[in-house]
Amino acid sequence: AQSVAQPEDQVNVAEGNPLTVKCTYSVSGNPYLFWYVQYPNRGLQFLLKYITGDNLVKGSYGFEAEFNKSQTSFHLKKPSALVSDSALYFCAVRDFGNTGGFKTIFGAGTRLFVKA
Amino acid sequence: GAGVSQSPRYKVAKRGQDVALRCDPISGHVSLFWYQQALGQGPEFLTYFQNEAQLDKSGLPSDRFFAERPEGSVSTLKIQRTQQEDSAVYLCASSSTGTGTQYFGPGTRLTVL
């Protein structure tokens, strides 16, 4: 079965420092991977996705993620964190099993705190 | 352009009441998804529509949950005889294709007393 793991409930980083939010996945076949961010009282916002091609994917707000097939990881990164990046981040994988790819499975989320 | 909208934003129901949650997708998006997000958890897939056809309802937790999209645009998620465990945020998302990027609405927070 497809699954997504975000091993850290919370990540703390100082403003200006690089940040990493970890994600590992388990899928059968080639993965479609996504990162979303959720701000309080707002819906999820799409950050970036990996379908095929370059392992380093660049997305919104200066975020990027690196697809590592051997480690089955898709960690979210940003070279220099901003206080405004503080939010809840979700990694997700598209399930291309019997459901035909319509079902997206989300991780439990990682809360990022960026301290000024 | 306008994003995905959902109404109401907040709903309080007494146990046993029926509720209806509405989703207005981005205009022209053929695909529509419903998710349930419990407190402190990630969203969990409920159901998927392609136009008016409900192609996957494998995530609906019980037969008290019913979703429809009769004209291939607006969708309604109905929960009958609500229970306390139904308390959650219900998210709707739409995409231009079935496998395209999903754009989420702000959600409806349902509290069942």
Coordinates of N, CA and C in Angstrom, one line a residue:
Chain A
A1 N 0.8 -1.2 0.0 CA 0.0 0.0 0.0 C 0.9 1.2 0.0
Q2 N 0.4 2.3 -0.6 CA 1.1 3.5 -0.7 C 1.1 4.2 0.7
S3 N 2.2 4.8 1.1 CA 2.2 5.5 2.3 C 3.2 6.7 2.3
V4 N 3.0 7.6 3.2 CA 3.9 8.7 3.3 C 4.3 8.9 4.8
A5 N 5.5 9.2 5.1 CA 5.9 9.4 6.5 C 6.7 10.7 6.6
Q6 N 6.2 11.5 7.6 CA 7.0 12.7 7.9 C 7.4 12.5 9.4
P7 N 8.7 12.2 9.5 CA 9.2 11.7 10.8 C 9.3 12.8 11.9
E8 N 9.2 14.0 11.5 CA 9.3 15.1 12.5 C 8.0 15.8 12.7
D9 N 7.5 15.8 13.9 CA 6.2 16.6 14.2 C 6.5 18.1 14.0
Q10 N 7.7 18.5 14.4 CA 8.0 19.9 14.4 C 9.5 20.1 14.1
V11 N 9.7 21.2 13.3 CA 11.1 21.6 13.0 C 11.2 23.1 13.4
N12 N 12.3 23.3 14.1 CA 12.6 24.7 14.6 C 13.9 25.2 13.9
V13 N 13.8 26.4 13.3 CA 15.0 26.9 12.6 C 15.0 28.4 12.8
A14 N 16.2 29.0 12.9 CA 16.4 30.4 13.0 C 16.2 31.1 11.6
E15 N 15.7 32.3 11.6 CA 15.5 33.0 10.4 C 16.9 33.2 9.7
G16 N 16.9 33.0 8.4 CA 18.2 33.1 7.7 C 18.9 31.8 7.5
N17 N 18.6 30.8 8.3 CA 19.3 29.5 8.3 C 18.6 28.6 7.3
P18 N 19.3 27.6 6.7 CA 18.6 26.7 5.8 C 17.6 25.8 6.6
L19 N 16.6 25.4 5.9 CA 15.6 24.5 6.6 C 15.4 23.2 5.7
T20 N 15.1 22.1 6.4 CA 14.8 20.9 5.8 C 13.6 20.3 6.5
V21 N 12.6 19.9 5.7 CA 11.5 19.1 6.3 C 11.4 17.8 5.6
K22 N 11.5 16.7 6.4 CA 11.7 15.4 5.8 C 10.5 14.7 5.4
C23 N 10.6 13.8 4.4 CA 9.5 13.0 3.9 C 10.0 11.8 3.3
T24 N 9.5 10.6 3.7 CA 9.8 9.4 3.0 C 8.5 8.8 2.5
Y25 N 8.6 7.9 1.5 CA 7.3 7.4 0.9 C 7.5 5.9 0.6
S26 N 6.4 5.3 0.4 CA 6.4 3.9 -0.1 C 5.3 3.8 -1.1
V27 N 5.7 3.5 -2.4 CA 4.7 3.3 -3.5 C 5.1 2.1 -4.3
S28 N 4.1 1.7 -5.0 CA 4.4 0.7 -6.1 C 4.4 1.4 -7.4
G29 N 5.5 1.3 -8.1 CA 5.6 2.0 -9.4 C 6.2 3.4 -9.2
N30 N 6.2 4.2 -10.2 CA 6.8 5.5 -10.1 C 5.9 6.4 -9.3
P31 N 6.6 7.2 -8.4 CA 5.8 8.1 -7.5 C 5.5 9.4 -8.1
Y32 N 4.3 9.9 -7.8 CA 4.0 11.3 -8.0 C 4.0 12.0 -6.6
L33 N 4.9 12.9 -6.4 CA 5.1 13.4 -5.0 C 4.8 14.9 -5.0
F34 N 4.3 15.3 -3.8 CA 3.8 16.7 -3.7 C 4.2 17.3 -2.3
W35 N 4.4 18.6 -2.2 CA 4.4 19.3 -1.0 C 3.4 20.4 -1.0
Y36 N 2.6 20.4 0.1 CA 1.7 21.5 0.4 C 2.0 22.2 1.7
V37 N 1.5 23.4 1.8 CA 1.7 24.2 3.0 C 0.3 24.6 3.5
Q38 N 0.1 24.7 4.8 CA -1.2 25.1 5.3 C -1.0 26.1 6.4
Y39 N -1.6 27.3 6.1 CA -1.6 28.4 7.1 C -2.9 28.3 7.9
P40 N -2.9 28.9 9.1 CA -4.1 28.8 10.0 C -5.3 29.3 9.3
N41 N -6.4 28.6 9.4 CA -7.7 28.9 8.8 C -7.7 29.1 7.3
R42 N -6.7 28.5 6.7 CA -6.7 28.5 5.2 C -6.5 27.1 4.7
G43 N -6.9 27.0 3.4 CA -6.7 25.7 2.8 C -5.3 25.4 2.5
L44 N -5.0 24.2 2.0 CA -3.7 23.8 1.6 C -3.3 24.5 0.3
Q45 N -2.0 24.9 0.3 CA -1.5 25.6 -0.9 C -0.4 24.7 -1.5
F46 N -0.5 24.5 -2.8 CA 0.5 23.7 -3.5 C 1.8 24.4 -3.5
L47 N 2.9 23.7 -3.2 CA 4.3 24.3 -3.3 C 5.0 23.7 -4.5
L48 N 5.0 22.4 -4.6 CA 5.8 21.9 -5.7 C 5.4 20.4 -5.9
K49 N 5.9 19.8 -7.0 CA 5.6 18.4 -7.3 C 6.8 17.8 -8.1
Y50 N 6.9 16.5 -7.9 CA 7.8 15.7 -8.7 C 7.0 14.6 -9.4
I51 N 7.2 14.6 -10.8 CA 6.6 13.5 -11.5 C 7.7 12.8 -12.3
T52 N 8.5 13.5 -12.9 CA 9.6 12.8 -13.6 C 10.6 13.9 -13.9
G53 N 11.8 13.5 -14.4 CA 12.8 14.5 -14.8 C 13.8 14.7 -13.7
D54 N 14.3 16.0 -13.6 CA 15.3 16.3 -12.6 C 14.9 16.0 -11.2
N55 N 15.9 15.5 -10.5 CA 15.6 15.1 -9.1 C 15.3 16.3 -8.2
L56 N 15.9 17.5 -8.6 CA 15.7 18.7 -7.8 C 14.6 19.5 -8.4
V57 N 13.5 19.7 -7.6 CA 12.3 20.4 -8.1 C 12.2 21.7 -7.4
K58 N 12.0 22.7 -8.1 CA 11.9 24.1 -7.5 C 10.4 24.5 -7.5
G59 N 10.0 25.1 -6.5 CA 8.6 25.5 -6.3 C 8.4 26.9 -5.9
S60 N 7.2 27.1 -5.3 CA 6.8 28.5 -4.9 C 7.6 28.9 -3.6
Y61 N 7.7 30.3 -3.5 CA 8.3 30.9 -2.3 C 9.7 30.5 -2.0
G62 N 10.5 30.1 -3.0 CA 11.9 29.7 -2.8 C 12.1 28.3 -2.3
F63 N 11.1 27.5 -2.2 CA 11.2 26.2 -1.7 C 11.7 25.2 -2.9
E64 N 12.4 24.2 -2.5 CA 12.7 23.2 -3.4 C 12.7 21.8 -2.7
A65 N 12.7 20.8 -3.5 CA 12.7 19.4 -2.9 C 13.5 18.5 -3.8
E66 N 14.1 17.6 -3.1 CA 15.0 16.6 -3.8 C 14.4 15.2 -3.8
F67 N 14.2 14.7 -4.9 CA 13.7 13.3 -5.0 C 14.9 12.4 -5.0
N68 N 14.9 11.4 -4.1 CA 16.0 10.4 -4.0 C 15.3 9.1 -4.0
K69 N 15.5 8.4 -5.2 CA 14.8 7.1 -5.4 C 15.3 6.1 -4.5
S70 N 16.6 6.0 -4.3 CA 17.3 4.9 -3.6 C 16.9 5.0 -2.1
Q71 N 16.7 6.2 -1.6 CA 16.3 6.4 -0.2 C 14.8 6.6 0.0
T72 N 14.1 6.6 -1.1 CA 12.6 6.8 -1.2 C 12.3 8.1 -0.3
S73 N 13.0 9.1 -0.6 CA 12.8 10.4 0.1 C 12.5 11.5 -0.8
F74 N 11.8 12.5 -0.2 CA 11.4 13.7 -1.0 C 11.4 14.9 0.0
H75 N 12.6 15.2 0.5 CA 12.7 16.3 1.5 C 12.6 17.7 1.0
L76 N 11.9 18.5 1.7 CA 11.6 19.9 1.3 C 12.7 20.7 1.9
K77 N 13.2 21.7 1.1 CA 14.3 22.5 1.6 C 14.1 23.9 1.1
K78 N 14.8 24.8 1.9 CA 14.9 26.2 1.5 C 16.2 26.8 2.0
P79 N 17.0 27.5 1.2 CA 18.3 27.9 1.6 C 18.3 28.9 2.8
S80 N 17.3 29.7 2.9 CA 17.3 30.8 3.9 C 15.8 30.9 4.4
A81 N 15.6 30.5 5.6 CA 14.2 30.5 6.1 C 13.7 31.9 6.5
L82 N 12.4 32.2 6.3 CA 11.8 33.4 6.8 C 10.8 33.1 7.9
V83 N 10.6 34.1 8.7 CA 9.6 33.9 9.8 C 8.2 33.6 9.2
S84 N 7.9 34.2 8.0 CA 6.7 33.9 7.4 C 6.5 32.5 6.8
D85 N 7.6 31.8 6.8 CA 7.5 30.4 6.4 C 6.9 29.5 7.5
S86 N 6.7 30.0 8.7 CA 6.2 29.2 9.7 C 4.8 28.8 9.4
A87 N 4.6 27.5 9.3 CA 3.3 26.9 8.9 C 3.3 25.4 9.1
L88 N 2.3 24.8 8.6 CA 2.2 23.3 8.6 C 2.4 22.8 7.2
Y89 N 3.4 21.8 7.1 CA 3.8 21.4 5.8 C 3.4 19.9 5.6
F90 N 2.8 19.6 4.5 CA 2.4 18.2 4.2 C 3.0 17.7 2.9
C91 N 3.6 16.5 3.1 CA 4.1 15.7 1.9 C 2.9 14.8 1.5
A92 N 2.8 14.5 0.2 CA 1.8 13.7 -0.3 C 2.3 12.9 -1.5
V93 N 1.6 11.8 -1.7 CA 1.9 10.9 -2.8 C 0.6 10.5 -3.5
R94 N 0.7 10.4 -4.8 CA -0.5 10.0 -5.6 C -0.5 8.5 -5.7
D95 N -1.6 7.9 -5.4 CA -1.8 6.5 -5.4 C -2.2 6.0 -6.8
F96 N -1.3 5.4 -7.5 CA -1.6 4.8 -8.8 C -1.8 3.4 -8.8
G97 N -2.4 2.9 -7.7 CA -2.7 1.5 -7.6 C -4.1 1.3 -8.2
N98 N -4.9 0.6 -7.6 CA -6.2 0.2 -8.2 C -7.1 1.4 -8.4
T99 N -6.8 2.5 -7.7 CA -7.7 3.7 -7.8 C -7.5 4.5 -9.0
G100 N -6.4 4.2 -9.8 CA -6.2 4.9 -11.0 C -5.5 6.2 -10.8
G101 N -5.0 6.5 -9.7 CA -4.2 7.7 -9.5 C -5.0 8.9 -9.0
F102 N -6.3 8.7 -8.6 CA -7.1 9.8 -8.2 C -6.9 10.0 -6.7
K103 N -6.5 9.0 -6.0 CA -6.4 9.2 -4.5 C -5.0 9.7 -4.1
T104 N -5.0 10.7 -3.4 CA -3.7 11.3 -2.9 C -3.6 11.0 -1.4
I105 N -2.5 10.5 -1.0 CA -2.2 10.1 0.4 C -1.3 11.2 1.0
F106 N -1.7 11.7 2.1 CA -1.0 12.8 2.8 C -0.2 12.2 4.0
G107 N 0.9 12.8 4.3 CA 1.6 12.6 5.6 C 0.8 13.3 6.7
A108 N 1.3 13.1 7.9 CA 0.6 13.7 9.1 C 0.9 15.1 9.3
G109 N 2.0 15.6 8.6 CA 2.3 17.0 8.6 C 3.5 17.3 9.6
T110 N 4.2 18.3 9.2 CA 5.3 18.8 10.1 C 5.1 20.3 10.3
R111 N 5.1 20.7 11.5 CA 5.0 22.1 11.8 C 6.3 22.8 11.9
L112 N 6.5 23.8 11.1 CA 7.8 24.5 11.0 C 7.6 25.8 11.7
F113 N 8.6 26.0 12.7 CA 8.7 27.3 13.4 C 10.0 28.0 13.0
V114 N 9.9 29.2 12.5 CA 11.1 30.0 12.2 C 11.2 31.1 13.1
K115 N 12.2 31.2 13.9 CA 12.4 32.2 14.9 C 13.2 33.3 14.4
A116 N 12.7 34.5 14.7 CA 13.4 35.7 14.2 C 14.7 36.0 15.0
Chain B
G1 N -7.9 34.6 -11.0 CA -9.2 34.2 -11.0 C -9.6 33.6 -9.6
A2 N -10.9 33.3 -9.5 CA -11.4 32.8 -8.2 C -10.9 31.4 -7.9
G3 N -10.6 31.2 -6.7 CA -10.2 29.8 -6.3 C -11.4 29.0 -5.9
V4 N -11.1 27.9 -5.2 CA -12.1 27.0 -4.7 C -12.7 27.6 -3.5
S5 N -14.1 27.6 -3.5 CA -14.7 28.2 -2.3 C -15.6 27.1 -1.7
Q6 N -15.8 27.2 -0.4 CA -16.6 26.2 0.4 C -17.5 27.0 1.3
S7 N -18.6 26.4 1.5 CA -19.6 27.0 2.5 C -20.4 25.9 3.2
P8 N -20.8 26.1 4.4 CA -20.3 27.2 5.2 C -18.9 27.0 5.7
R9 N -18.2 28.0 6.2 CA -16.9 27.8 6.7 C -16.9 27.1 8.1
Y10 N -17.9 27.3 8.8 CA -18.1 26.6 10.1 C -19.5 26.1 10.2
K11 N -19.6 24.9 10.8 CA -20.9 24.3 11.0 C -20.9 23.6 12.3
V12 N -21.9 23.9 13.2 CA -22.1 23.1 14.4 C -23.4 22.4 14.3
A13 N -23.3 21.1 14.5 CA -24.5 20.2 14.4 C -24.7 19.4 15.7
K14 N -25.9 19.2 16.0 CA -26.2 18.3 17.2 C -26.1 16.8 16.6
R15 N -25.7 16.0 17.5 CA -25.5 14.6 17.1 C -26.9 14.1 16.6
G16 N -26.8 13.4 15.4 CA -28.0 12.9 14.8 C -28.6 13.8 13.7
Q17 N -28.1 15.0 13.6 CA -28.6 15.9 12.5 C -27.9 15.6 11.2
D18 N -28.6 16.0 10.1 CA -28.0 15.9 8.8 C -27.3 17.2 8.5
V19 N -26.2 17.2 7.8 CA -25.5 18.4 7.3 C -25.2 18.3 5.8
A20 N -25.1 19.4 5.2 CA -24.7 19.5 3.8 C -23.6 20.5 3.6
L21 N -22.5 20.1 3.0 CA -21.4 21.0 2.8 C -21.2 21.2 1.3
R22 N -20.9 22.5 1.0 CA -20.9 22.8 -0.4 C -19.5 23.2 -0.9
C23 N -19.2 22.8 -2.1 CA -17.9 23.1 -2.7 C -18.1 23.7 -4.1
D24 N -17.5 24.9 -4.4 CA -17.5 25.5 -5.7 C -16.1 25.4 -6.2
P25 N -15.9 24.6 -7.2 CA -14.5 24.4 -7.7 C -14.1 25.6 -8.6
I26 N -12.9 25.6 -9.0 CA -12.4 26.5 -10.0 C -13.1 26.3 -11.3
S27 N -13.6 27.3 -11.9 CA -14.4 27.2 -13.2 C -13.6 26.4 -14.2
G28 N -14.2 25.4 -14.8 CA -13.6 24.6 -15.8 C -12.9 23.4 -15.3
H29 N -12.7 23.3 -14.0 CA -12.0 22.1 -13.5 C -12.9 20.9 -13.6
V30 N -12.4 19.9 -14.2 CA -13.3 18.7 -14.3 C -13.2 17.8 -13.1
S31 N -12.1 17.9 -12.4 CA -11.9 16.9 -11.3 C -12.1 17.6 -10.0
L32 N -12.8 16.9 -9.1 CA -13.1 17.4 -7.8 C -12.9 16.4 -6.7
F33 N -12.3 16.7 -5.6 CA -11.9 15.8 -4.6 C -12.5 16.3 -3.2
W34 N -12.9 15.4 -2.4 CA -13.2 15.7 -1.0 C -12.3 15.0 -0.1
Y35 N -11.8 15.7 1.0 CA -11.0 15.2 2.0 C -11.5 15.5 3.4
Q36 N -11.2 14.6 4.3 CA -11.5 14.9 5.7 C -10.2 15.0 6.5
Q37 N -10.1 16.1 7.3 CA -8.9 16.4 8.0 C -9.2 16.5 9.5
A38 N -8.9 15.4 10.2 CA -9.1 15.5 11.7 C -8.0 16.3 12.3
L39 N -8.3 16.8 13.5 CA -7.3 17.7 14.2 C -6.0 17.0 14.4
G40 N -4.9 17.7 13.9 CA -3.6 17.2 14.1 C -3.2 16.2 13.1
Q41 N -4.0 15.9 12.1 CA -3.7 14.9 11.1 C -3.7 15.5 9.7
G42 N -3.1 14.7 8.8 CA -3.2 15.2 7.4 C -4.5 14.8 6.8
P43 N -4.8 15.5 5.6 CA -6.1 15.2 5.0 C -6.2 13.7 4.5
E44 N -7.4 13.2 4.6 CA -7.7 11.8 4.2 C -8.7 11.8 3.1
F45 N -8.4 11.2 2.0 CA -9.2 11.1 0.8 C -10.6 10.5 1.1
L46 N -11.6 11.2 0.6 CA -13.0 10.7 0.8 C -13.5 10.2 -0.6
T47 N -13.5 11.1 -1.6 CA -14.1 10.7 -2.8 C -13.6 11.6 -3.9
Y48 N -13.8 11.2 -5.2 CA -13.4 11.9 -6.4 C -14.4 11.9 -7.5
F49 N -14.6 13.0 -8.1 CA -15.5 13.2 -9.2 C -14.7 13.6 -10.5
Q50 N -15.1 13.0 -11.6 CA -14.7 13.6 -12.9 C -15.9 14.0 -13.6
N51 N -16.1 15.3 -13.7 CA -17.3 15.9 -14.1 C -18.4 15.5 -13.2
E52 N -19.5 14.9 -13.6 CA -20.6 14.5 -12.7 C -20.4 13.1 -12.2
A53 N -19.4 12.3 -12.8 CA -19.3 10.9 -12.4 C -18.4 10.8 -11.2
Q54 N -18.9 10.1 -10.2 CA -18.1 9.8 -9.0 C -17.3 8.5 -9.3
L55 N -16.0 8.7 -9.5 CA -15.2 7.6 -10.0 C -14.6 6.8 -8.8
D56 N -14.5 7.4 -7.7 CA -13.9 6.7 -6.5 C -14.5 7.3 -5.3
K57 N -15.1 6.4 -4.5 CA -15.7 6.8 -3.2 C -15.2 5.8 -2.2
S58 N -14.0 5.3 -2.4 CA -13.4 4.3 -1.5 C -13.1 4.9 -0.1
G59 N -13.0 6.2 0.0 CA -12.6 6.8 1.3 C -13.8 7.2 2.2
L60 N -15.0 7.1 1.7 CA -16.1 7.5 2.5 C -16.2 6.5 3.7
P61 N -16.3 7.0 4.9 CA -16.1 6.2 6.1 C -17.3 5.3 6.4
S62 N -18.5 5.7 5.9 CA -19.7 4.9 6.2 C -20.8 5.3 5.2
D63 N -21.9 4.6 5.2 CA -22.9 4.9 4.3 C -23.7 6.1 4.7
R64 N -23.3 6.8 5.8 CA -23.9 8.0 6.2 C -23.4 9.2 5.4
F65 N -22.3 8.9 4.7 CA -21.6 10.0 3.9 C -22.0 9.8 2.4
F66 N -22.4 10.9 1.8 CA -22.9 10.8 0.5 C -22.4 12.1 -0.2
A67 N -21.9 12.0 -1.4 CA -21.4 13.2 -2.2 C -22.1 13.1 -3.6
E68 N -22.3 14.3 -4.1 CA -22.9 14.4 -5.4 C -22.3 15.6 -6.1
R69 N -22.4 15.6 -7.5 CA -21.9 16.7 -8.3 C -22.8 16.6 -9.6
P70 N -24.0 16.9 -9.5 CA -25.0 16.6 -10.5 C -24.8 17.2 -11.9
E71 N -24.2 18.4 -11.9 CA -24.0 19.1 -13.2 C -22.5 19.3 -13.5
G72 N -21.7 18.5 -12.8 CA -20.3 18.6 -13.1 C -19.6 19.8 -12.6
S73 N -20.2 20.6 -11.7 CA -19.6 21.8 -11.2 C -19.6 21.8 -9.7
V74 N -20.6 22.4 -9.1 CA -20.7 22.4 -7.7 C -20.9 21.0 -7.1
S75 N -20.3 20.8 -6.0 CA -20.5 19.5 -5.3 C -21.0 19.7 -3.9
T76 N -21.7 18.7 -3.4 CA -22.2 18.7 -2.0 C -21.8 17.4 -1.4
L77 N -21.3 17.6 -0.2 CA -21.0 16.4 0.7 C -22.1 16.4 1.8
K78 N -22.8 15.3 1.8 CA -23.9 15.2 2.8 C -23.5 14.2 3.9
I79 N -23.7 14.5 5.1 CA -23.5 13.6 6.2 C -24.8 13.4 6.9
Q80 N -25.3 12.2 7.0 CA -26.6 11.9 7.6 C -26.3 11.5 9.1
R81 N -27.2 11.8 10.0 CA -27.2 11.3 11.4 C -25.7 11.5 11.9
T82 N -25.3 12.8 11.9 CA -23.9 13.0 12.3 C -23.6 12.5 13.7
Q83 N -22.3 12.0 13.8 CA -21.8 11.5 15.0 C -20.6 12.4 15.5
Q84 N -20.2 12.3 16.7 CA -19.1 13.1 17.2 C -17.8 12.9 16.4
E85 N -17.6 11.6 16.0 CA -16.4 11.3 15.3 C -16.4 11.9 13.9
D86 N -17.5 12.5 13.5 CA -17.5 13.2 12.2 C -16.9 14.6 12.3
S87 N -16.6 15.1 13.5 CA -16.1 16.4 13.7 C -14.7 16.4 13.0
A88 N -14.5 17.4 12.1 CA -13.3 17.5 11.4 C -13.4 18.7 10.4
V89 N -12.3 19.0 9.7 CA -12.4 19.9 8.7 C -12.5 19.2 7.4
Y90 N -13.5 19.6 6.6 CA -13.8 18.9 5.3 C -13.2 19.8 4.2
L91 N -12.3 19.3 3.4 CA -11.6 20.0 2.4 C -12.1 19.6 1.0
C92 N -12.2 20.5 0.2 CA -12.6 20.3 -1.2 C -11.4 20.8 -2.1
A93 N -11.1 20.0 -3.1 CA -10.0 20.4 -4.1 C -10.5 20.2 -5.5
S94 N -10.0 21.0 -6.4 CA -10.3 20.7 -7.8 C -9.0 20.8 -8.6
S95 N -9.1 20.2 -9.8 CA -7.9 20.2 -10.7 C -8.5 20.1 -12.1
S96 N -7.6 20.6 -13.0 CA -8.1 20.6 -14.4 C -8.1 19.2 -15.0
T97 N -7.3 18.3 -14.5 CA -7.4 17.0 -14.9 C -7.3 16.0 -13.7
G98 N -7.6 14.8 -13.9 CA -7.6 13.8 -12.8 C -6.3 13.7 -12.1
T99 N -5.2 13.9 -12.8 CA -3.9 13.7 -12.2 C -3.1 15.0 -12.1
G100 N -3.8 16.1 -12.3 CA -3.1 17.4 -12.2 C -3.0 17.9 -10.8
T101 N -2.4 19.1 -10.7 CA -2.3 19.7 -9.4 C -3.6 20.0 -8.8
Q102 N -3.8 19.7 -7.5 CA -5.1 20.0 -6.9 C -5.0 21.3 -6.1
Y103 N -6.1 22.1 -6.3 CA -6.2 23.4 -5.6 C -7.3 23.3 -4.6
F104 N -6.9 23.6 -3.3 CA -7.8 23.4 -2.2 C -8.6 24.6 -1.8
G105 N -9.8 24.4 -1.3 CA -10.6 25.4 -0.7 C -10.2 25.6 0.7
P106 N -10.8 26.6 1.4 CA -10.4 26.9 2.8 C -11.0 25.8 3.8
G107 N -11.9 25.0 3.4 CA -12.4 24.0 4.2 C -13.7 24.4 5.0
T108 N -14.4 23.4 5.5 CA -15.5 23.6 6.4 C -15.2 22.9 7.6
R109 N -15.2 23.6 8.7 CA -15.0 23.0 10.0 C -16.3 22.6 10.6
L110 N -16.5 21.2 10.7 CA -17.7 20.7 11.3 C -17.5 20.2 12.7
T111 N -18.3 20.7 13.6 CA -18.3 20.3 15.0 C -19.6 19.7 15.3
V112 N -19.6 18.4 15.8 CA -20.8 17.7 16.2 C -20.8 17.6 17.7
L113 N -21.8 18.1 18.3 CA -22.0 18.2 19.7 C -22.7 17.0 20.3

